[in-house]
mmCIF file of C-alpha atoms and ligand atoms in Angstrom:
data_model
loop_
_atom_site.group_PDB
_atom_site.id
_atom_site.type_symbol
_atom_site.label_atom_id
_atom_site.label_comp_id
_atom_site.label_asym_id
_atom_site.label_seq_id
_atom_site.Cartn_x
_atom_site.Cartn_y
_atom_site.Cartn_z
ATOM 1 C CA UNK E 27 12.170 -19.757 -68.309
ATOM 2 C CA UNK E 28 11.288 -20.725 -64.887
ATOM 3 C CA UNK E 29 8.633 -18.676 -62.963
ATOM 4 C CA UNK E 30 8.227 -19.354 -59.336
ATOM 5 C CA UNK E 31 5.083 -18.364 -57.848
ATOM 6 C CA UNK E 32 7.181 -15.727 -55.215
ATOM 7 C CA UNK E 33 10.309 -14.520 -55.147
ATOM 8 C CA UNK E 34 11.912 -12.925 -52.288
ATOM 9 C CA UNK E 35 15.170 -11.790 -54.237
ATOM 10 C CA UNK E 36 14.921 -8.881 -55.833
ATOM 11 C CA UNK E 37 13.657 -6.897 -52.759
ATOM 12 C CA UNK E 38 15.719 -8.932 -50.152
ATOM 13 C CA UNK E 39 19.029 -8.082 -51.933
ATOM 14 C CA UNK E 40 18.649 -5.157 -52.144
ATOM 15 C CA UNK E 41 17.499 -4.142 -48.360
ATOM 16 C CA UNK E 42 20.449 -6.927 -47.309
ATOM 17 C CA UNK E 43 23.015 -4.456 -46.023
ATOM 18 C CA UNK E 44 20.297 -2.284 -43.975
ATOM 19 C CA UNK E 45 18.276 -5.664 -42.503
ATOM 20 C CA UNK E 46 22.160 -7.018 -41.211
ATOM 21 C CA UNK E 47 22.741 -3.469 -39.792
ATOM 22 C CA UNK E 48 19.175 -3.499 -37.874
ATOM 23 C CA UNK E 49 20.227 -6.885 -36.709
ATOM 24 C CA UNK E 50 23.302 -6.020 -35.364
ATOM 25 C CA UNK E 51 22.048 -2.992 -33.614
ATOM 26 C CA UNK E 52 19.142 -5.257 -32.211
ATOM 27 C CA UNK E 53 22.406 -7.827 -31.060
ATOM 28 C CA UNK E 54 24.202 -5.252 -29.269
ATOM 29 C CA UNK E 55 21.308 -3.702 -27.489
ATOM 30 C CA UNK E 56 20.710 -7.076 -25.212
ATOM 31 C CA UNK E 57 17.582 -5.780 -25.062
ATOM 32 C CA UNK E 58 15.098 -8.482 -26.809
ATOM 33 C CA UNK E 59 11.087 -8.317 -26.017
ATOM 34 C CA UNK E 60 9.028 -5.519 -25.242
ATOM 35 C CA UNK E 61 11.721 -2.517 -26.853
ATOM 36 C CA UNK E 62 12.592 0.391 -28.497
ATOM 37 C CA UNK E 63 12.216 -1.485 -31.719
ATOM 38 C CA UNK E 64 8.862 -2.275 -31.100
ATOM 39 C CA UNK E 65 7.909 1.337 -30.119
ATOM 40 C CA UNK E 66 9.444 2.446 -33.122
ATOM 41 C CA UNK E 67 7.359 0.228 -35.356
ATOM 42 C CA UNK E 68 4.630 0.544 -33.812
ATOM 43 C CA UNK E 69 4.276 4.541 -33.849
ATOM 44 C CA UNK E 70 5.915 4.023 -37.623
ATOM 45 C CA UNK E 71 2.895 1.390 -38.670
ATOM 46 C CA UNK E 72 0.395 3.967 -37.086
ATOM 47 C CA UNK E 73 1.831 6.916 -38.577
ATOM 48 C CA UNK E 74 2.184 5.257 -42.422
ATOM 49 C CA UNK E 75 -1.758 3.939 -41.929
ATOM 50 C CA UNK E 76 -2.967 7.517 -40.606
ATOM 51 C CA UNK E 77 -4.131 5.840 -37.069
ATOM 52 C CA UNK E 78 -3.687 7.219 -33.604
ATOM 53 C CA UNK E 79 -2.814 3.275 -32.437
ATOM 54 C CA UNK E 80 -0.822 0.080 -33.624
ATOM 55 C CA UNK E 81 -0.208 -2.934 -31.047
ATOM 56 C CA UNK E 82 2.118 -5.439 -32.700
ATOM 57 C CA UNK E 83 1.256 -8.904 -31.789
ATOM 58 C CA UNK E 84 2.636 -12.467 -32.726
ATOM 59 C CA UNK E 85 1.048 -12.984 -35.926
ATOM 60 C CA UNK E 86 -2.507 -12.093 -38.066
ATOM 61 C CA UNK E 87 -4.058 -14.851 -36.466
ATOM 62 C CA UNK E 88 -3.572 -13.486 -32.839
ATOM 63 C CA UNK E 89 -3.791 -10.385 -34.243
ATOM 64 C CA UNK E 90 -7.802 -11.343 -34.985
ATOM 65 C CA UNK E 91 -8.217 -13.257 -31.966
ATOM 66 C CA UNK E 92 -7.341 -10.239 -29.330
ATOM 67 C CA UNK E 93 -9.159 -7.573 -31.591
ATOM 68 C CA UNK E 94 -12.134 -10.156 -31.011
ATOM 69 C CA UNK E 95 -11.150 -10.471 -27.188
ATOM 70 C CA UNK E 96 -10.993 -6.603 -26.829
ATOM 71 C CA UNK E 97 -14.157 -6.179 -27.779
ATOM 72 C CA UNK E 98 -15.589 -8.632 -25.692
ATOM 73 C CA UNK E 99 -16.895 -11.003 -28.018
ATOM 74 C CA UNK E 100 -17.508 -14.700 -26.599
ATOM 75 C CA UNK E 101 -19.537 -17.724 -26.622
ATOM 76 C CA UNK E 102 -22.912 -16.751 -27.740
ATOM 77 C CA UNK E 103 -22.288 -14.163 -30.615
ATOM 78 C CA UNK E 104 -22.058 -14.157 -33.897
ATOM 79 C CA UNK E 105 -19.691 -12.815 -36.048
ATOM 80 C CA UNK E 106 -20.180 -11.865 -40.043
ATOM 81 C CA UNK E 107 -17.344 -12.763 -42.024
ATOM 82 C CA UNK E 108 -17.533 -13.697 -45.816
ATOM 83 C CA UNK E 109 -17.628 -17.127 -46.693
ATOM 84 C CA UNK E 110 -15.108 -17.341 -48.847
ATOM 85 C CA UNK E 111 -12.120 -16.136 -46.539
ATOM 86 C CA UNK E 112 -8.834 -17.602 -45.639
ATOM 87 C CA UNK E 113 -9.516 -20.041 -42.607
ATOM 88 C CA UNK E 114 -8.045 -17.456 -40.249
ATOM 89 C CA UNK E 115 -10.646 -14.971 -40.044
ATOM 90 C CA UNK E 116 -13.105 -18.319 -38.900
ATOM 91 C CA UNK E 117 -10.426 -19.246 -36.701
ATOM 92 C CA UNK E 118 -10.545 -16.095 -34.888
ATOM 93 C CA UNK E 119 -14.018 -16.488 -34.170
ATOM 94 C CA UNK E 120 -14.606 -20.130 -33.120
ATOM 95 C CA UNK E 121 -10.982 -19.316 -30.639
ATOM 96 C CA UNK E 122 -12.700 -16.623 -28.978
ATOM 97 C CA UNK E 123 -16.116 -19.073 -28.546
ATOM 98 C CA UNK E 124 -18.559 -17.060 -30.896
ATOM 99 C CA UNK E 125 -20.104 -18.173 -33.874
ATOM 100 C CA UNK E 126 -19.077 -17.197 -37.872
ATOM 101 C CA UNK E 127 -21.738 -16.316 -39.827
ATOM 102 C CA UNK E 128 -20.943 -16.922 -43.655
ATOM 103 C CA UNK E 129 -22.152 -14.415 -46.233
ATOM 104 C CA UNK E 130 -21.445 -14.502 -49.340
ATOM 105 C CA UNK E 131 -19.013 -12.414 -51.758
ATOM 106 C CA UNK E 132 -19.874 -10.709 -54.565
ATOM 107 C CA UNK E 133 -18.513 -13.053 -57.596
ATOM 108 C CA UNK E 134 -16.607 -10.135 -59.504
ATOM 109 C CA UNK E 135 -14.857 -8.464 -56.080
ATOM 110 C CA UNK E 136 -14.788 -11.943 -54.663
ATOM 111 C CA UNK E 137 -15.155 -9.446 -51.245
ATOM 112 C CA UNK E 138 -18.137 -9.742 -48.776
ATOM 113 C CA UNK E 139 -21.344 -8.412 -50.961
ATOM 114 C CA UNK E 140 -22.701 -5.855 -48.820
ATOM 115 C CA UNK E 141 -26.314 -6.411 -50.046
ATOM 116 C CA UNK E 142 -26.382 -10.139 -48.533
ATOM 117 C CA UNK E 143 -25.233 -8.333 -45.073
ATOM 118 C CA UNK E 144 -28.409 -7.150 -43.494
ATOM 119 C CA UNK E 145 -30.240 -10.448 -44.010
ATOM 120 C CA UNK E 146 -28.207 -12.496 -41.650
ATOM 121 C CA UNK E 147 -27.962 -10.208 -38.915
ATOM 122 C CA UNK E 148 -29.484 -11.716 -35.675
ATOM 123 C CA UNK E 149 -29.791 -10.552 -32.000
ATOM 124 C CA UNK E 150 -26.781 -12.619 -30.898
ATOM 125 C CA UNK E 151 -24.921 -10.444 -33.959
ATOM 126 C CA UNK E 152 -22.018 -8.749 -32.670
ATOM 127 C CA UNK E 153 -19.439 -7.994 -34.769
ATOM 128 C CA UNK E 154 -19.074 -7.636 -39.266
ATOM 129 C CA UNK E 155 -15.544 -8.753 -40.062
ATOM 130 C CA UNK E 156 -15.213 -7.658 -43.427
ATOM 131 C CA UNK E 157 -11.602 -9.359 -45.234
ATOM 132 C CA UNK E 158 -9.960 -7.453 -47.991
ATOM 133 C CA UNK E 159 -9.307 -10.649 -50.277
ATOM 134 C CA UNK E 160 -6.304 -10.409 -52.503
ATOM 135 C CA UNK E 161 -5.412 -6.987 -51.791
ATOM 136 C CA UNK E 162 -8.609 -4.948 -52.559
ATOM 137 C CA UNK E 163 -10.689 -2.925 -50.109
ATOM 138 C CA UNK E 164 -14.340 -4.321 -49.569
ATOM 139 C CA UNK E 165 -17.143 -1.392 -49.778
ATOM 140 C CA UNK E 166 -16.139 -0.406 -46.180
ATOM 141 C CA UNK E 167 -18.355 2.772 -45.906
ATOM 142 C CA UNK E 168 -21.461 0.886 -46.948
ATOM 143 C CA UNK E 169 -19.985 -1.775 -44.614
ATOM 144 C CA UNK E 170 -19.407 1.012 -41.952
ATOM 145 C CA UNK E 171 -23.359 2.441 -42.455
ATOM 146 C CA UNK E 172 -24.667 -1.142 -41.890
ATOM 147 C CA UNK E 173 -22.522 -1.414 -38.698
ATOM 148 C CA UNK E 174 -24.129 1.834 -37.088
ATOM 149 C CA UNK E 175 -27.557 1.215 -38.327
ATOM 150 C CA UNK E 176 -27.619 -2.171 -36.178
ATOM 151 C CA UNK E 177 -24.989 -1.139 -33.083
ATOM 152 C CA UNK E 178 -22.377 -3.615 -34.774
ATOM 153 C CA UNK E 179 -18.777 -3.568 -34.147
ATOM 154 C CA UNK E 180 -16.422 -3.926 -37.303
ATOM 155 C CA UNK E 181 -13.284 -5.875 -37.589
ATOM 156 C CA UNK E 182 -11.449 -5.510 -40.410
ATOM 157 C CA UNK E 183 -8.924 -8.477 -41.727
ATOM 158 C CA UNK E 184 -6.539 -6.363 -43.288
ATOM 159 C CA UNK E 185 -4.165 -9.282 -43.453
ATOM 160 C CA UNK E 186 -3.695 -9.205 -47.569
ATOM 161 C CA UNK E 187 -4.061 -5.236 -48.378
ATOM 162 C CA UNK E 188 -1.432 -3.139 -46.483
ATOM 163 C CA UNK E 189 -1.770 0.081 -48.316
ATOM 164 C CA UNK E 190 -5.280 -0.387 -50.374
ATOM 165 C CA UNK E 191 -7.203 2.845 -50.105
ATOM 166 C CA UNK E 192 -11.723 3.225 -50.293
ATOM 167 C CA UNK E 193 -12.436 6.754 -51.028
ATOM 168 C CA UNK E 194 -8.789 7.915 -50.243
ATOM 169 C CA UNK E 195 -8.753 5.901 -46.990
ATOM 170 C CA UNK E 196 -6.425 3.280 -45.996
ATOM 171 C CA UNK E 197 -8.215 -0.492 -44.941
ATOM 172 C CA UNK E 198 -7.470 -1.252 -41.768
ATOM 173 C CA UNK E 199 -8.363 2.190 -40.368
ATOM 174 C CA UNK E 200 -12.198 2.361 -40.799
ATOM 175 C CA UNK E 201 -13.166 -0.869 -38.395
ATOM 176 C CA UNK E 202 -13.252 -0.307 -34.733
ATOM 177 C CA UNK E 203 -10.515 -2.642 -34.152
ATOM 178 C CA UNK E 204 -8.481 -3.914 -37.249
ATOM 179 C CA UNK E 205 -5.822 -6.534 -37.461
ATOM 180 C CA UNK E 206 -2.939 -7.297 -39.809
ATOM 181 C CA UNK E 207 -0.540 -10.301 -40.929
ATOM 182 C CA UNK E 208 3.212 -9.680 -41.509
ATOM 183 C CA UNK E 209 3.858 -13.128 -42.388
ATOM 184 C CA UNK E 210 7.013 -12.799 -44.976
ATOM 185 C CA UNK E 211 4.898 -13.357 -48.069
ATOM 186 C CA UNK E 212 2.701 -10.688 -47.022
ATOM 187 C CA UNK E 213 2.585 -7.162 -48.986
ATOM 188 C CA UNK E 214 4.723 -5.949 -45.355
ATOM 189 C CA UNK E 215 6.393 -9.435 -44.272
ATOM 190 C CA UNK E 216 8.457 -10.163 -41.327
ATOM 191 C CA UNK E 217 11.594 -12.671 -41.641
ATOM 192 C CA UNK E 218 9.204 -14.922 -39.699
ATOM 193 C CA UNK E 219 5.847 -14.497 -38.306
ATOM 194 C CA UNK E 220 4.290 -11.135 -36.683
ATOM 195 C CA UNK E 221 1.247 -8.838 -36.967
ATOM 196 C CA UNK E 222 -0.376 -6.080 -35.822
ATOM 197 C CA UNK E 223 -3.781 -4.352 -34.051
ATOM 198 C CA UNK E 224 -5.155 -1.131 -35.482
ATOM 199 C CA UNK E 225 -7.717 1.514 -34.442
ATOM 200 C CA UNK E 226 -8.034 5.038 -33.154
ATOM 201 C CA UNK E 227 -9.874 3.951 -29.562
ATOM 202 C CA UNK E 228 -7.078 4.577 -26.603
ATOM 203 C CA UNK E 229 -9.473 1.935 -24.510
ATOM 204 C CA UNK E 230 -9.431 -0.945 -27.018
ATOM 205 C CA UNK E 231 -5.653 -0.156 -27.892
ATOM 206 C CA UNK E 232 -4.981 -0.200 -24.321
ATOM 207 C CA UNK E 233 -6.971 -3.536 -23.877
ATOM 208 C CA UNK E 234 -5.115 -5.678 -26.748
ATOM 209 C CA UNK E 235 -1.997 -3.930 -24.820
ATOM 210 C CA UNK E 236 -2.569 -5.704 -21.736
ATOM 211 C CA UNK E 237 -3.805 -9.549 -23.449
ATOM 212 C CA UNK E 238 -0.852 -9.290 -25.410
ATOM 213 C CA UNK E 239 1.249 -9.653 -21.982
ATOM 214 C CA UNK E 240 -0.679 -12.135 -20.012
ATOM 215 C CA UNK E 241 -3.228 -9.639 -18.990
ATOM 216 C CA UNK E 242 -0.537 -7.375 -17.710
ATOM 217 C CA UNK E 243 -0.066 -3.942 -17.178
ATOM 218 C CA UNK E 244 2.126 -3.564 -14.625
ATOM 219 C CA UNK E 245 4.678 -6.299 -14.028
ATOM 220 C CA UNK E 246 3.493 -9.413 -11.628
ATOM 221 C CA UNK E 247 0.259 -8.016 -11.743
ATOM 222 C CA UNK E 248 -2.566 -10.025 -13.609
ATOM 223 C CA UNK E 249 -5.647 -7.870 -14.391
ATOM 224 C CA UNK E 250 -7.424 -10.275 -17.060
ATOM 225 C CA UNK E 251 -6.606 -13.909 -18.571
ATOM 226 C CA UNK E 252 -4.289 -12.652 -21.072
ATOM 227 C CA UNK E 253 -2.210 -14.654 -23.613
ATOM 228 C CA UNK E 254 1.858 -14.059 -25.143
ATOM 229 C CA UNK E 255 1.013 -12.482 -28.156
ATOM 230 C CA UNK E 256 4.235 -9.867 -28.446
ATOM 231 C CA UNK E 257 5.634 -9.132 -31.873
ATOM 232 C CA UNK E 258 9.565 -10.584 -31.161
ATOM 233 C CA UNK E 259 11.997 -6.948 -31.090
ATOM 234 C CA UNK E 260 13.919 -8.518 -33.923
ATOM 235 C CA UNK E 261 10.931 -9.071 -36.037
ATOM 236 C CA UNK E 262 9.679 -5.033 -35.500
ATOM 237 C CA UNK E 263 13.603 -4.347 -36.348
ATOM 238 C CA UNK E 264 13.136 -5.789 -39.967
ATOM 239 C CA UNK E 265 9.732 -4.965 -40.477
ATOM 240 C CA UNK E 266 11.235 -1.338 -39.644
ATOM 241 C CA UNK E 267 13.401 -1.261 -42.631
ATOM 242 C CA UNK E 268 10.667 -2.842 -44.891
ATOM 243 C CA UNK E 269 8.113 -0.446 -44.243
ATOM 244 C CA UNK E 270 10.002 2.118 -45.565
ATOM 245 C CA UNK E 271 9.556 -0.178 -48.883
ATOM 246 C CA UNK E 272 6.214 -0.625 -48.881
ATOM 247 C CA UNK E 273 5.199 2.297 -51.134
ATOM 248 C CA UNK E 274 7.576 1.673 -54.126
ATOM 249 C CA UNK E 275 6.758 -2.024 -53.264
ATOM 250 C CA UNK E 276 2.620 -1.663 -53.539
ATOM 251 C CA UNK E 277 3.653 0.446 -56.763
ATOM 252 C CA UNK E 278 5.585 -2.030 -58.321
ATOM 253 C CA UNK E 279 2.712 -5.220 -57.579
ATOM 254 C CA UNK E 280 0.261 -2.481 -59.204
ATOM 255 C CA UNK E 281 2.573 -1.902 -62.530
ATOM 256 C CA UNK E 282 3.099 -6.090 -62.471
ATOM 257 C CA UNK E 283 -0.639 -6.057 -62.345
ATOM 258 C CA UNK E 284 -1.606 -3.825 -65.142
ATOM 259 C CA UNK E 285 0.852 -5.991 -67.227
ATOM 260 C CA UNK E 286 -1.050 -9.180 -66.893
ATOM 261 C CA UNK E 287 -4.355 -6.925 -67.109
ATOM 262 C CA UNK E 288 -3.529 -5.294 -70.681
ATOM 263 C CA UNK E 289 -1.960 -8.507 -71.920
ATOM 264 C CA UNK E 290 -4.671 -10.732 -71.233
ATOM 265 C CA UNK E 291 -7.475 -8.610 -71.474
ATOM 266 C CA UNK E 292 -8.674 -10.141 -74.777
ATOM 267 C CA UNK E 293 -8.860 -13.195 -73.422
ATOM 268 C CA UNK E 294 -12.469 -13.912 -72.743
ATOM 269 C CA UNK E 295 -12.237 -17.354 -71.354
ATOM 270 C CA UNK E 296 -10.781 -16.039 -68.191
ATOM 271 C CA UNK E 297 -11.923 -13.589 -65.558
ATOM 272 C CA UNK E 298 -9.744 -10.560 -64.672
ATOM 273 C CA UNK E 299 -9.775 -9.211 -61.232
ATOM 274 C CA UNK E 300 -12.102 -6.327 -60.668
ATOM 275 C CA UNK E 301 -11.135 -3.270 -59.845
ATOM 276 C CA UNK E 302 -13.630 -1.493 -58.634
ATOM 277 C CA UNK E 303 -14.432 2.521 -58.367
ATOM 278 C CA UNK E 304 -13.437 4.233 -55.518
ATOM 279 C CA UNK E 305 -10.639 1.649 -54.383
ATOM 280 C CA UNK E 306 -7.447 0.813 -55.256
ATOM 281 C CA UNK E 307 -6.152 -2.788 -55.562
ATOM 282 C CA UNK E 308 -2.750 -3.332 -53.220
ATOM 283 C CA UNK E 309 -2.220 -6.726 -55.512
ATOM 284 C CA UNK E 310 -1.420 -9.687 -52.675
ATOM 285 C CA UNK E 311 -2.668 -11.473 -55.550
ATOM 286 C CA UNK E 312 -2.933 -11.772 -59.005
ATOM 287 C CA UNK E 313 -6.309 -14.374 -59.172
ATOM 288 C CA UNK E 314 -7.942 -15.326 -62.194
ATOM 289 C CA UNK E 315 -10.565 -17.248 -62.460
ATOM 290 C CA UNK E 316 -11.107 -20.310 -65.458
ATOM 291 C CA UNK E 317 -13.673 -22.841 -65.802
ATOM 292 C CA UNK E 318 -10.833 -25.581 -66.757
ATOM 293 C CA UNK E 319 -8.590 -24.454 -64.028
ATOM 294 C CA UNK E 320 -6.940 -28.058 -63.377
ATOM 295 C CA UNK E 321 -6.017 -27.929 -67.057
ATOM 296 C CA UNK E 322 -4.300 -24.676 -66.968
ATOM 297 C CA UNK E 323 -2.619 -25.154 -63.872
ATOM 298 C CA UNK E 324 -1.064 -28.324 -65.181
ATOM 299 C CA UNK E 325 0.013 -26.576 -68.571
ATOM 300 C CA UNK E 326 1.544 -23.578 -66.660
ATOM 301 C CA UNK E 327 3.293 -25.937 -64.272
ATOM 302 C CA UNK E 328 4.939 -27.768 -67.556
ATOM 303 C CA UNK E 329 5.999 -24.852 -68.605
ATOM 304 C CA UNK E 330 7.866 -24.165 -66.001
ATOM 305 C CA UNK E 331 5.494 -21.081 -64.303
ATOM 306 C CA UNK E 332 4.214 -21.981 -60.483
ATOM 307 C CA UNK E 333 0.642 -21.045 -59.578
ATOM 308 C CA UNK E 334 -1.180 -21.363 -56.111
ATOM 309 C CA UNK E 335 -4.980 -22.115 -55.414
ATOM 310 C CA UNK E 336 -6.761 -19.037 -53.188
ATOM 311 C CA UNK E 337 -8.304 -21.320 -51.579
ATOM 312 C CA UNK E 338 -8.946 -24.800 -52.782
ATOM 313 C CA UNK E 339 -12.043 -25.571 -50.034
ATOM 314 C CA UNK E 340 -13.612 -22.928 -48.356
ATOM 315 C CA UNK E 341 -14.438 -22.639 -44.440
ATOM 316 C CA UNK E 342 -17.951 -24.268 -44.770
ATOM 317 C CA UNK E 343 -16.930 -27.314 -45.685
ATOM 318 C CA UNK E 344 -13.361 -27.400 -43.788
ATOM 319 C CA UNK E 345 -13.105 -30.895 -41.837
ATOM 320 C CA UNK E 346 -12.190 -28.585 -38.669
ATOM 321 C CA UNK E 347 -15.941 -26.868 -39.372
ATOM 322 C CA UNK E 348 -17.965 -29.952 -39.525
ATOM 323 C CA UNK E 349 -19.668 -29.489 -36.458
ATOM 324 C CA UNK E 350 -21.508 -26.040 -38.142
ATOM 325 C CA UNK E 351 -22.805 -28.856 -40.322
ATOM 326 C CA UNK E 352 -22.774 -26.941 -43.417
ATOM 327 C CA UNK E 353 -23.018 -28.966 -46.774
ATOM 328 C CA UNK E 354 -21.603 -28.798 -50.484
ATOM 329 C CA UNK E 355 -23.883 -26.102 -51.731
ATOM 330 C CA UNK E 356 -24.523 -24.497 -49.021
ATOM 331 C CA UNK E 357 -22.799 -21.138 -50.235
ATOM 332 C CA UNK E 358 -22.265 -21.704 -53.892
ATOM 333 C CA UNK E 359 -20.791 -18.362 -55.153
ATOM 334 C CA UNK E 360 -18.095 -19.601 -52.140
ATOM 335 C CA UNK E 361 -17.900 -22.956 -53.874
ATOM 336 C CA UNK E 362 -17.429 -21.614 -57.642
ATOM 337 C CA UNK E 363 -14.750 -19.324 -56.409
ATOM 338 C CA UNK E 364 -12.806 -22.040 -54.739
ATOM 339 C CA UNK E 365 -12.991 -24.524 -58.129
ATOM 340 C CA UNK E 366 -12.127 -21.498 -60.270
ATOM 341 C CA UNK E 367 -9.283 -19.311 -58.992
ATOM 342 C CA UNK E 368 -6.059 -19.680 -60.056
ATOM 343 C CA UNK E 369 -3.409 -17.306 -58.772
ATOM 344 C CA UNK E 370 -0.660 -16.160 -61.574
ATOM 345 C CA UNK E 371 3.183 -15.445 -60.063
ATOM 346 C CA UNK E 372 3.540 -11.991 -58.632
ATOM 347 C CA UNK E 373 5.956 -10.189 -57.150
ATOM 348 C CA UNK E 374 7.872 -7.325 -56.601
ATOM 349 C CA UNK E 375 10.713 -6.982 -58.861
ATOM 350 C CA UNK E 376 9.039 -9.237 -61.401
ATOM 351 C CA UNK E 377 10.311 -8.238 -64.854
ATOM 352 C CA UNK E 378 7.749 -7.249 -67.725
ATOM 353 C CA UNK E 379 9.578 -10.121 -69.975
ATOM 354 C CA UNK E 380 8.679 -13.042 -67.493
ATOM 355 C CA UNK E 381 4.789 -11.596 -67.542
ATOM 356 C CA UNK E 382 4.717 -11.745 -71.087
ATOM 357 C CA UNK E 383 5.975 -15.243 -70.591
ATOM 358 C CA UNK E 384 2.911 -16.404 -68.161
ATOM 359 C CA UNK E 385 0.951 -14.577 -70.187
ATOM 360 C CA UNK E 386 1.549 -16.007 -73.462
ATOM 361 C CA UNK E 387 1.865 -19.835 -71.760
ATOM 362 C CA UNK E 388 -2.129 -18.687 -70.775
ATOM 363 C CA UNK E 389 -3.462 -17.866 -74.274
ATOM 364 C CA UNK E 390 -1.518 -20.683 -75.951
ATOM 365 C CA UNK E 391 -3.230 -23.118 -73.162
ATOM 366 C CA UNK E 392 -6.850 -21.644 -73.712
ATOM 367 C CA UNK E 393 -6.128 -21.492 -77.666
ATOM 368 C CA UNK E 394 -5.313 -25.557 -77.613
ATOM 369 C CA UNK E 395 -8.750 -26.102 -75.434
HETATM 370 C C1 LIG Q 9 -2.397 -14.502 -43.712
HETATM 371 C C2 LIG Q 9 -3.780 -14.205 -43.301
HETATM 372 C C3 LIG Q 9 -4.179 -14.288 -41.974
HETATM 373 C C4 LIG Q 9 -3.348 -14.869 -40.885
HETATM 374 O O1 LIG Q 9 -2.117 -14.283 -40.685
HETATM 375 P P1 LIG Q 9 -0.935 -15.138 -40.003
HETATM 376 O O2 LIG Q 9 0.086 -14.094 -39.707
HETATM 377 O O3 LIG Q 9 -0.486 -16.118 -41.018
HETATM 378 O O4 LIG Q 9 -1.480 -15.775 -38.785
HETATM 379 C C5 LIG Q 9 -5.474 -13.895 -41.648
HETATM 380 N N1 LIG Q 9 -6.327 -13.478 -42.593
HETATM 381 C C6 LIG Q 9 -5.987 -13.423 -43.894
HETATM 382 C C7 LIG Q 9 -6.991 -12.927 -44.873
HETATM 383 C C8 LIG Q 9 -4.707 -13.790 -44.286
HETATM 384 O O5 LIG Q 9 -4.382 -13.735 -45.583
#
């Protein structure tokens, strides 16, 4: 049996017929940026995420970028984010001039550990950008209580948990300003890049509005130094038709999920993603963790099952970051997530029969160690 690590196929078949129609329509409407298509997405996003506003932008990565420009953060400030994020969320940051701010993630949650917050606040803090790793909300009203204590703004990376709920509430609704990815492997993914802004404030929605078109409101007529961040008409066409997915699609990574949970539960080697109370998990990704990851990896990968590495260095110790001049050790919990994680095939559509499969390939690797 081969496993790949993603697999478009099962959901992409089936939508075919209604993604070629939305095409055509888009084709014969010789209308191409800035449209109806866009409009409709964008009240559809905010409506299916219980938001007054949703600004689609050019991908997650702009997406962070003007939520941090809206809010006026710049050279000077610093920005919490956890320090075991993907690179984007740093990106953001050190693109708008500001400094990140590493804390670290609780081990089990692998999310930003809410306890570690409060220590690294400064004066030049600005801004708590909390990520929702893998698909599971961080502790956003403890998050959200540390924010107001200290006059912080929150920006939450909602890139890799479309749908995941904290006491009944959706991520990417309880930061000031939030921003999404729908880059096609993404729980929502475009058929190429896009992404999306977030948040019930008219005046920030209105600002990422206007940097999204050069800094434009009104044609011609150049208010701030904006950039061309506009999610492409054809991409909010097909994410259009997908979102109407994205329930039975977050149900079926969830099911996939619980398979893997209950079959490898017994396995005490390895370390199960935590679910914790109060939050549901929207399953981007299935990551375990092993000591003799390398090992297992290799195994799985001779066996004909694909796994990825979430992530294999982490920002502190990026090449692009030396100038922070962070060292190995520096944020160990960081470190031991990055030489642990493996994350197992997952997708939706995948068959019961081809978990078993990864799952047994697992236990028979551990069993030989
Ligand atoms: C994918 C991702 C991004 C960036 O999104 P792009 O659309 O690829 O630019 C940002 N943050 C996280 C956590 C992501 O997973």
């Amino acid at each position: 049996m081969i496993i790949p690590f993603l697999n478009f196929e099962p959901i992409h078949n089936k939508i075919k017929t209604e993604i070629v129609d939305s095409f055509s329509d888009f084709y014969d409407s010789y209308w191409y940026v800035l449209g109806e298509n866009l409009k409709q997405f964008e009240k559809n996003y905010a409506i299916h995420n219980q938001i007054k506003y949703c600004v689609g932008v050019s991908n997650g990565l702009d997406a962070l970028i003007l939520s941090l420009r809206a809010l006026g953060i710049k050279e000077g400030d610093e920005v919490l984010v956890p320090s075991n994020t993907y690179i984007a969320t740093v990106l953001a940051i050190t693109n708008v001039g500001a400094t990140p701010i590493f804390v670290e993630p609780d081990i089990l949650t692998q999310n930003i550990d809410p306890q570690l917050i409060e220590a690294k606040i400064t004066k030049k803090t600005k801004a708590i950008m909390p990520v929702h790793l893998f698909g599971q909300s961080c502790q956003m009203e403890h998050i959200m209580n540390i924010a107001k204590n200290y006059k912080l703004k929150v920006v939450e990376d909602n890139a890799q948990s479309h749908l995941s709920l904290h006491k009944g509430r959706q991520t990417g609704t309880w930061g000031d300003i939030n921003a999404t990815s729908f880059y096609p492997g993404k729980n929502l993914g475009a058929l190429g890049d896009g992404g999306a802004i977030t948040t019930n404030d008219s005046v920030l929605a209105n600002k990422v509005l206007i940097l999204r078109n050069y800094g434009s409101a009104k044609k011609y007529e150049n208010e701030i130094i904006g950039y061309n961040n506009r999610l492409d008409e054809i991409q909010a066409a097909f994410l259009n038709v997908k979102l109407q997915y994205l329930n039975e699609w977050t149900l079926q990574r969830q099911q996939i999920a619980s398979w893997y949970i209950q079959k490898l539960k017994h396995c005490d080697a390895i370390t199960l993603p935590s679910i914790i109370s109060d939050t549901t998990h929207s399953f981007h990704l299935f990551v375990i963790r092993y000591e003799k990851r390398e090992t297992l990896q290799k195994y799985l990968q001779d066996n004909g099952i694909s796994t990825l590495i979430h992530y294999p260095i982490p920002p502190h110790l990026q090449k692009a970051y030396l100038n922070l001049g962070y060292k190995k050790g520096d944020f160990p919990i960081a470190e031991i997530l990055a030489n642990t994680n493996l994350s197992l095939p997952l997708w939706p559509g995948m068959t019961e029969e081809q978990v078993t499969f990864v799952c047994n390939k697992i236990v028979e690797c551990i069993n030989n160690q």
